[in-house]
């Protein structure tokens, strides 16, 4: 087999990169270790920045997003039993769109299949080689047969636990990591959202988030301990704890119902530098992880592949290596800004018993400043809606 760009991973990064390259007339094959239903079954992100919407439009896959996506002009912060709205539109002129990662992935998968493009699902023993030279290859087993995919470039879009970053010589890569002392217990339920917009709640019992996927499907999260287990939480226990952490005016509007998904995700901040190794480019969670508080993970994956698609188009169409040479530095400038915001917002909104009474006072003072100062609120808003893609 041969292609111009071999993409490892059919999550949002790999699929969006494949779609953008196709629009530029560049051939790409995606090699994915799981089945398509398995990839679609992972319940992940829910908020799209303007830059991500623009890239999905550029990829020609935004039809359903335009019809079903929910524009949000702001969000609500809850603390001391009160709600405080942060008005993105008034403060930045921008908004975000609520549209689940599952839907983005489905739209990309359907467009790829309709275009007759090659995606190898359930590929086993995937390995990458030769990316320090000019003839990189991706090897994999499929239905018991060994395959070698020759290519010009490899895009490592295989997530935090993937094979591509792990294949880089340790001396060539530097990683930065912070693991948070708690997780998020997430529930998906076919019930109408409690509020029009998302609610981020700071409470002495722990953080809570009221999010949504549509006007009839809601996504809720509770800060939980790292040794907690989703199966320990009955639906009733979840709904009761959620309502304890919300202001009364919100708790009484929560519509409960049977969970259709319930899982715990750990929180970490992680960055690998650089993001390019010869003919191998890392993109998305393969290169960086953010705690989901700032809703940045999916959006960073999109901006990475936006930069990579442009750089590869310059290489093939303009015979220029400037874009691929600038890829890593260009991505990392935006990655580190999102890492800072996600760390800051996580540090502000969650309970950290180890910081003691003084730490709690600092959080309360910052929350009061945030909702009392247009400058502070603007800083939150411009990071939440997404900094521009330079
Ligand atoms: P992904 O991990 O989505 O995709 C990588 C793909 O590569 C997967 O399909 C995997 O099967 C495949 N793969 C892995 N190893 C392979 C190999 N060796 N060979 C071939 N294929 C391989 N972000 C938010 O903004 N908000 C959230 O609420 C949120 N919640 C999250 C919850 C969890 C549990 C996790 C893990 C992440 C969450 N994220 C959230 C972040 C998430 O949305 C990611 O940022 C997003 O999926 C990134 O997309 P990709 O980079 O494509 O990585
Ligand atoms: C979600 O809907 O999954 C979601 C929304 C906003 C966040 C994190 C997760 O900050």
PDB file of N, CA and C in Angstrom, residues 107-173:
ATOM      1  N   UNK A 107     -20.134  12.831  11.744  1.00  0.00           N
ATOM      2  CA  UNK A 107     -20.184  13.628  10.507  1.00  0.00           C
ATOM      3  C   UNK A 107     -18.923  13.399   9.671  1.00  0.00           C
ATOM      4  N   UNK A 108     -17.769  13.361  10.349  1.00  0.00           N
ATOM      5  CA  UNK A 108     -16.501  13.160   9.632  1.00  0.00           C
ATOM      6  C   UNK A 108     -16.421  11.743   9.053  1.00  0.00           C
ATOM      7  N   UNK A 109     -16.869  10.750   9.824  1.00  0.00           N
ATOM      8  CA  UNK A 109     -16.831   9.361   9.348  1.00  0.00           C
ATOM      9  C   UNK A 109     -17.718   9.204   8.109  1.00  0.00           C
ATOM     10  N   UNK A 110     -18.921   9.772   8.179  1.00  0.00           N
ATOM     11  CA  UNK A 110     -19.866   9.628   7.058  1.00  0.00           C
ATOM     12  C   UNK A 110     -19.327  10.318   5.802  1.00  0.00           C
ATOM     13  N   UNK A 111     -18.732  11.513   5.987  1.00  0.00           N
ATOM     14  CA  UNK A 111     -18.197  12.227   4.816  1.00  0.00           C
ATOM     15  C   UNK A 111     -17.042  11.440   4.207  1.00  0.00           C
ATOM     16  N   UNK A 112     -16.227  10.810   5.067  1.00  0.00           N
ATOM     17  CA  UNK A 112     -15.066  10.064   4.564  1.00  0.00           C
ATOM     18  C   UNK A 112     -15.529   8.830   3.776  1.00  0.00           C
ATOM     19  N   UNK A 113     -16.524   8.162   4.307  1.00  0.00           N
ATOM     20  CA  UNK A 113     -17.053   6.967   3.624  1.00  0.00           C
ATOM     21  C   UNK A 113     -17.719   7.372   2.303  1.00  0.00           C
ATOM     22  N   UNK A 114     -18.453   8.477   2.324  1.00  0.00           N
ATOM     23  CA  UNK A 114     -19.151   8.933   1.103  1.00  0.00           C
ATOM     24  C   UNK A 114     -18.162   9.290   0.000  1.00  0.00           C
ATOM     25  N   UNK A 115     -16.971   9.769   0.415  1.00  0.00           N
ATOM     26  CA  UNK A 115     -15.950  10.151  -0.573  1.00  0.00           C
ATOM     27  C   UNK A 115     -15.133   8.928  -1.010  1.00  0.00           C
ATOM     28  N   UNK A 116     -15.428   7.769  -0.407  1.00  0.00           N
ATOM     29  CA  UNK A 116     -14.729   6.530  -0.791  1.00  0.00           C
ATOM     30  C   UNK A 116     -13.286   6.504  -0.341  1.00  0.00           C
ATOM     31  N   UNK A 117     -12.988   7.212   0.761  1.00  0.00           N
ATOM     32  CA  UNK A 117     -11.600   7.287   1.238  1.00  0.00           C
ATOM     33  C   UNK A 117     -11.303   6.111   2.161  1.00  0.00           C
ATOM     34  N   UNK A 118     -10.030   5.698   2.210  1.00  0.00           N
ATOM     35  CA  UNK A 118      -9.655   4.469   2.920  1.00  0.00           C
ATOM     36  C   UNK A 118      -9.418   4.708   4.402  1.00  0.00           C
ATOM     37  N   UNK A 119     -10.195   4.005   5.226  1.00  0.00           N
ATOM     38  CA  UNK A 119      -9.956   3.969   6.668  1.00  0.00           C
ATOM     39  C   UNK A 119      -9.878   2.499   7.053  1.00  0.00           C
ATOM     40  N   UNK A 120      -8.766   2.088   7.633  1.00  0.00           N
ATOM     41  CA  UNK A 120      -8.610   0.692   8.066  1.00  0.00           C
ATOM     42  C   UNK A 120      -8.974   0.630   9.545  1.00  0.00           C
ATOM     43  N   UNK A 121     -10.155   0.081   9.861  1.00  0.00           N
ATOM     44  CA  UNK A 121     -10.561  -0.074  11.265  1.00  0.00           C
ATOM     45  C   UNK A 121     -10.090  -1.438  11.787  1.00  0.00           C
ATOM     46  N   UNK A 122     -10.010  -1.539  13.101  1.00  0.00           N
ATOM     47  CA  UNK A 122      -9.603  -2.782  13.777  1.00  0.00           C
ATOM     48  C   UNK A 122      -8.254  -3.283  13.276  1.00  0.00           C
ATOM     49  N   UNK A 123      -7.360  -2.305  13.044  1.00  0.00           N
ATOM     50  CA  UNK A 123      -5.983  -2.668  12.666  1.00  0.00           C
ATOM     51  C   UNK A 123      -5.236  -3.066  13.941  1.00  0.00           C
ATOM     52  N   UNK A 124      -4.491  -4.144  13.873  1.00  0.00           N
ATOM     53  CA  UNK A 124      -3.777  -4.609  15.067  1.00  0.00           C
ATOM     54  C   UNK A 124      -2.266  -4.423  14.913  1.00  0.00           C
ATOM     55  N   UNK A 125      -1.573  -4.405  16.060  1.00  0.00           N
ATOM     56  CA  UNK A 125      -0.106  -4.336  16.075  1.00  0.00           C
ATOM     57  C   UNK A 125       0.410  -3.206  15.169  1.00  0.00           C
ATOM     58  N   UNK A 126      -0.195  -2.043  15.300  1.00  0.00           N
ATOM     59  CA  UNK A 126       0.225  -0.903  14.476  1.00  0.00           C
ATOM     60  C   UNK A 126       1.604  -0.415  14.934  1.00  0.00           C
ATOM     61  N   UNK A 127       2.481  -0.181  13.976  1.00  0.00           N
ATOM     62  CA  UNK A 127       3.799   0.374  14.327  1.00  0.00           C
ATOM     63  C   UNK A 127       4.194   1.404  13.264  1.00  0.00           C
ATOM     64  N   UNK A 128       5.079   2.326  13.659  1.00  0.00           N
ATOM     65  CA  UNK A 128       5.555   3.336  12.707  1.00  0.00           C
ATOM     66  C   UNK A 128       7.070   3.264  12.660  1.00  0.00           C
ATOM     67  N   UNK A 129       7.640   3.545  11.497  1.00  0.00           N
ATOM     68  CA  UNK A 129       9.087   3.412  11.335  1.00  0.00           C
ATOM     69  C   UNK A 129       9.576   4.324  10.215  1.00  0.00           C
ATOM     70  N   UNK A 130      10.887   4.588  10.209  1.00  0.00           N
ATOM     71  CA  UNK A 130      11.503   5.294   9.091  1.00  0.00           C
ATOM     72  C   UNK A 130      11.188   6.778   9.021  1.00  0.00           C
ATOM     73  N   UNK A 131      10.551   7.341  10.096  1.00  0.00           N
ATOM     74  CA  UNK A 131      10.146   8.760  10.003  1.00  0.00           C
ATOM     75  C   UNK A 131      11.335   9.707  10.200  1.00  0.00           C
ATOM     76  N   UNK A 132      12.497   9.140  10.550  1.00  0.00           N
ATOM     77  CA  UNK A 132      13.693  10.008  10.635  1.00  0.00           C
ATOM     78  C   UNK A 132      14.369  10.118   9.268  1.00  0.00           C
ATOM     79  N   UNK A 133      13.816   9.428   8.291  1.00  0.00           N
ATOM     80  CA  UNK A 133      14.342   9.493   6.911  1.00  0.00           C
ATOM     81  C   UNK A 133      13.257  10.014   5.983  1.00  0.00           C
ATOM     82  N   UNK A 134      13.336   9.642   4.711  1.00  0.00           N
ATOM     83  CA  UNK A 134      12.378  10.187   3.733  1.00  0.00           C
ATOM     84  C   UNK A 134      11.377   9.132   3.275  1.00  0.00           C
ATOM     85  N   UNK A 135      11.455   7.928   3.888  1.00  0.00           N
ATOM     86  CA  UNK A 135      10.517   6.863   3.464  1.00  0.00           C
ATOM     87  C   UNK A 135       9.856   6.219   4.682  1.00  0.00           C
ATOM     88  N   UNK A 136       9.048   6.976   5.407  1.00  0.00           N
ATOM     89  CA  UNK A 136       8.371   6.402   6.573  1.00  0.00           C
ATOM     90  C   UNK A 136       7.347   5.346   6.190  1.00  0.00           C
ATOM     91  N   UNK A 137       7.082   4.443   7.124  1.00  0.00           N
ATOM     92  CA  UNK A 137       6.060   3.402   6.886  1.00  0.00           C
ATOM     93  C   UNK A 137       5.230   3.212   8.148  1.00  0.00           C
ATOM     94  N   UNK A 138       3.988   2.777   7.928  1.00  0.00           N
ATOM     95  CA  UNK A 138       3.118   2.327   9.022  1.00  0.00           C
ATOM     96  C   UNK A 138       2.836   0.851   8.751  1.00  0.00           C
ATOM     97  N   UNK A 139       3.086   0.004   9.742  1.00  0.00           N
ATOM     98  CA  UNK A 139       2.821  -1.424   9.574  1.00  0.00           C
ATOM     99  C   UNK A 139       1.666  -1.832  10.487  1.00  0.00           C
ATOM    100  N   UNK A 140       0.852  -2.770  10.044  1.00  0.00           N
ATOM    101  CA  UNK A 140      -0.277  -3.227  10.864  1.00  0.00           C
ATOM    102  C   UNK A 140      -0.759  -4.584  10.362  1.00  0.00           C
ATOM    103  N   UNK A 141      -1.495  -5.253  11.238  1.00  0.00           N
ATOM    104  CA  UNK A 141      -2.129  -6.528  10.859  1.00  0.00           C
ATOM    105  C   UNK A 141      -3.614  -6.286  10.708  1.00  0.00           C
ATOM    106  N   UNK A 142      -4.199  -6.854   9.669  1.00  0.00           N
ATOM    107  CA  UNK A 142      -5.645  -6.726   9.497  1.00  0.00           C
ATOM    108  C   UNK A 142      -6.161  -8.080   9.008  1.00  0.00           C
ATOM    109  N   UNK A 143      -7.104  -8.661   9.778  1.00  0.00           N
ATOM    110  CA  UNK A 143      -7.654  -9.978   9.426  1.00  0.00           C
ATOM    111  C   UNK A 143      -6.541 -11.007   9.179  1.00  0.00           C
ATOM    112  N   UNK A 144      -5.520 -10.918  10.062  1.00  0.00           N
ATOM    113  CA  UNK A 144      -4.462 -11.932  10.019  1.00  0.00           C
ATOM    114  C   UNK A 144      -3.401 -11.682   8.957  1.00  0.00           C
ATOM    115  N   UNK A 145      -3.542 -10.593   8.189  1.00  0.00           N
ATOM    116  CA  UNK A 145      -2.572 -10.317   7.117  1.00  0.00           C
ATOM    117  C   UNK A 145      -1.726  -9.099   7.498  1.00  0.00           C
ATOM    118  N   UNK A 146      -0.410  -9.227   7.346  1.00  0.00           N
ATOM    119  CA  UNK A 146       0.497  -8.110   7.637  1.00  0.00           C
ATOM    120  C   UNK A 146       0.453  -7.094   6.490  1.00  0.00           C
ATOM    121  N   UNK A 147       0.413  -5.795   6.811  1.00  0.00           N
ATOM    122  CA  UNK A 147       0.406  -4.758   5.768  1.00  0.00           C
ATOM    123  C   UNK A 147       1.507  -3.738   6.049  1.00  0.00           C
ATOM    124  N   UNK A 148       2.091  -3.201   4.979  1.00  0.00           N
ATOM    125  CA  UNK A 148       3.032  -2.088   5.109  1.00  0.00           C
ATOM    126  C   UNK A 148       2.510  -0.919   4.276  1.00  0.00           C
ATOM    127  N   UNK A 149       2.255   0.192   4.961  1.00  0.00           N
ATOM    128  CA  UNK A 149       1.732   1.389   4.274  1.00  0.00           C
ATOM    129  C   UNK A 149       2.891   2.362   4.090  1.00  0.00           C
ATOM    130  N   UNK A 150       3.379   2.482   2.855  1.00  0.00           N
ATOM    131  CA  UNK A 150       4.460   3.428   2.562  1.00  0.00           C
ATOM    132  C   UNK A 150       3.850   4.819   2.380  1.00  0.00           C
ATOM    133  N   UNK A 151       4.573   5.841   2.823  1.00  0.00           N
ATOM    134  CA  UNK A 151       4.009   7.198   2.743  1.00  0.00           C
ATOM    135  C   UNK A 151       5.122   8.237   2.731  1.00  0.00           C
ATOM    136  N   UNK A 152       4.699   9.509   2.535  1.00  0.00           N
ATOM    137  CA  UNK A 152       5.672  10.613   2.636  1.00  0.00           C
ATOM    138  C   UNK A 152       5.742  11.134   4.073  1.00  0.00           C
ATOM    139  N   UNK A 153       4.559  11.136   4.740  1.00  0.00           N
ATOM    140  CA  UNK A 153       4.472  11.680   6.106  1.00  0.00           C
ATOM    141  C   UNK A 153       3.537  10.802   6.949  1.00  0.00           C
ATOM    142  N   UNK A 154       3.788  10.796   8.256  1.00  0.00           N
ATOM    143  CA  UNK A 154       2.897  10.125   9.212  1.00  0.00           C
ATOM    144  C   UNK A 154       2.320  11.180  10.151  1.00  0.00           C
ATOM    145  N   UNK A 155       0.987  11.158  10.324  1.00  0.00           N
ATOM    146  CA  UNK A 155       0.347  12.030  11.320  1.00  0.00           C
ATOM    147  C   UNK A 155      -0.060  11.157  12.500  1.00  0.00           C
ATOM    148  N   UNK A 156       0.549  11.422  13.655  1.00  0.00           N
ATOM    149  CA  UNK A 156       0.221  10.676  14.876  1.00  0.00           C
ATOM    150  C   UNK A 156      -0.981  11.304  15.550  1.00  0.00           C
ATOM    151  N   UNK A 157      -2.173  10.757  15.219  1.00  0.00           N
ATOM    152  CA  UNK A 157      -3.443  11.275  15.781  1.00  0.00           C
ATOM    153  C   UNK A 157      -4.050  10.189  16.670  1.00  0.00           C
ATOM    154  N   UNK A 158      -3.190   9.446  17.372  1.00  0.00           N
ATOM    155  CA  UNK A 158      -3.626   8.238  18.084  1.00  0.00           C
ATOM    156  C   UNK A 158      -3.772   8.441  19.585  1.00  0.00           C
ATOM    157  N   UNK A 159      -3.944   9.698  20.016  1.00  0.00           N
ATOM    158  CA  UNK A 159      -4.317   9.928  21.407  1.00  0.00           C
ATOM    159  C   UNK A 159      -3.198   9.723  22.405  1.00  0.00           C
ATOM    160  N   UNK A 160      -3.543   9.941  23.678  1.00  0.00           N
ATOM    161  CA  UNK A 160      -2.536   9.940  24.741  1.00  0.00           C
ATOM    162  C   UNK A 160      -1.845   8.579  24.891  1.00  0.00           C
ATOM    163  N   UNK A 161      -2.594   7.500  24.656  1.00  0.00           N
ATOM    164  CA  UNK A 161      -2.052   6.147  24.860  1.00  0.00           C
ATOM    165  C   UNK A 161      -1.603   5.502  23.549  1.00  0.00           C
ATOM    166  N   UNK A 162      -1.439   6.324  22.509  1.00  0.00           N
ATOM    167  CA  UNK A 162      -1.144   5.765  21.196  1.00  0.00           C
ATOM    168  C   UNK A 162       0.281   5.282  21.030  1.00  0.00           C
ATOM    169  N   UNK A 163       0.581   4.825  19.816  1.00  0.00           N
ATOM    170  CA  UNK A 163       1.893   4.236  19.524  1.00  0.00           C
ATOM    171  C   UNK A 163       2.868   5.258  18.953  1.00  0.00           C
ATOM    172  N   UNK A 164       2.372   6.362  18.370  1.00  0.00           N
ATOM    173  CA  UNK A 164       3.299   7.250  17.633  1.00  0.00           C
ATOM    174  C   UNK A 164       4.225   8.013  18.575  1.00  0.00           C
ATOM    175  N   UNK A 165       3.668   8.689  19.588  1.00  0.00           N
ATOM    176  CA  UNK A 165       4.566   9.415  20.507  1.00  0.00           C
ATOM    177  C   UNK A 165       5.515   8.440  21.196  1.00  0.00           C
ATOM    178  N   UNK A 166       4.997   7.232  21.490  1.00  0.00           N
ATOM    179  CA  UNK A 166       5.824   6.214  22.161  1.00  0.00           C
ATOM    180  C   UNK A 166       6.957   5.730  21.265  1.00  0.00           C
ATOM    181  N   UNK A 167       6.862   6.003  19.956  1.00  0.00           N
ATOM    182  CA  UNK A 167       7.900   5.523  19.016  1.00  0.00           C
ATOM    183  C   UNK A 167       9.014   6.538  18.818  1.00  0.00           C
ATOM    184  N   UNK A 168       8.878   7.707  19.438  1.00  0.00           N
ATOM    185  CA  UNK A 168       9.914   8.735  19.311  1.00  0.00           C
ATOM    186  C   UNK A 168      11.047   8.430  20.295  1.00  0.00           C
ATOM    187  N   UNK A 169      12.297   8.500  19.866  1.00  0.00           N
ATOM    188  CA  UNK A 169      13.404   8.220  20.793  1.00  0.00           C
ATOM    189  C   UNK A 169      13.314   9.136  22.022  1.00  0.00           C
ATOM    190  N   UNK A 170      13.402   8.603  23.242  1.00  0.00           N
ATOM    191  CA  UNK A 170      13.228   9.411  24.466  1.00  0.00           C
ATOM    192  C   UNK A 170      14.106  10.668  24.506  1.00  0.00           C
ATOM    193  N   UNK A 171      15.296  10.581  23.912  1.00  0.00           N
ATOM    194  CA  UNK A 171      16.200  11.745  23.959  1.00  0.00           C
ATOM    195  C   UNK A 171      15.704  12.888  23.071  1.00  0.00           C
ATOM    196  N   UNK A 172      14.749  12.572  22.165  1.00  0.00           N
ATOM    197  CA  UNK A 172      14.298  13.579  21.197  1.00  0.00           C
ATOM    198  C   UNK A 172      13.059  14.328  21.664  1.00  0.00           C
ATOM    199  N   UNK A 173      12.501  13.926  22.826  1.00  0.00           N
ATOM    200  CA  UNK A 173      11.202  14.490  23.228  1.00  0.00           C
ATOM    201  C   UNK A 173      11.255  14.909  24.694  1.00  0.00           C
TER     202      UNK A 173
END
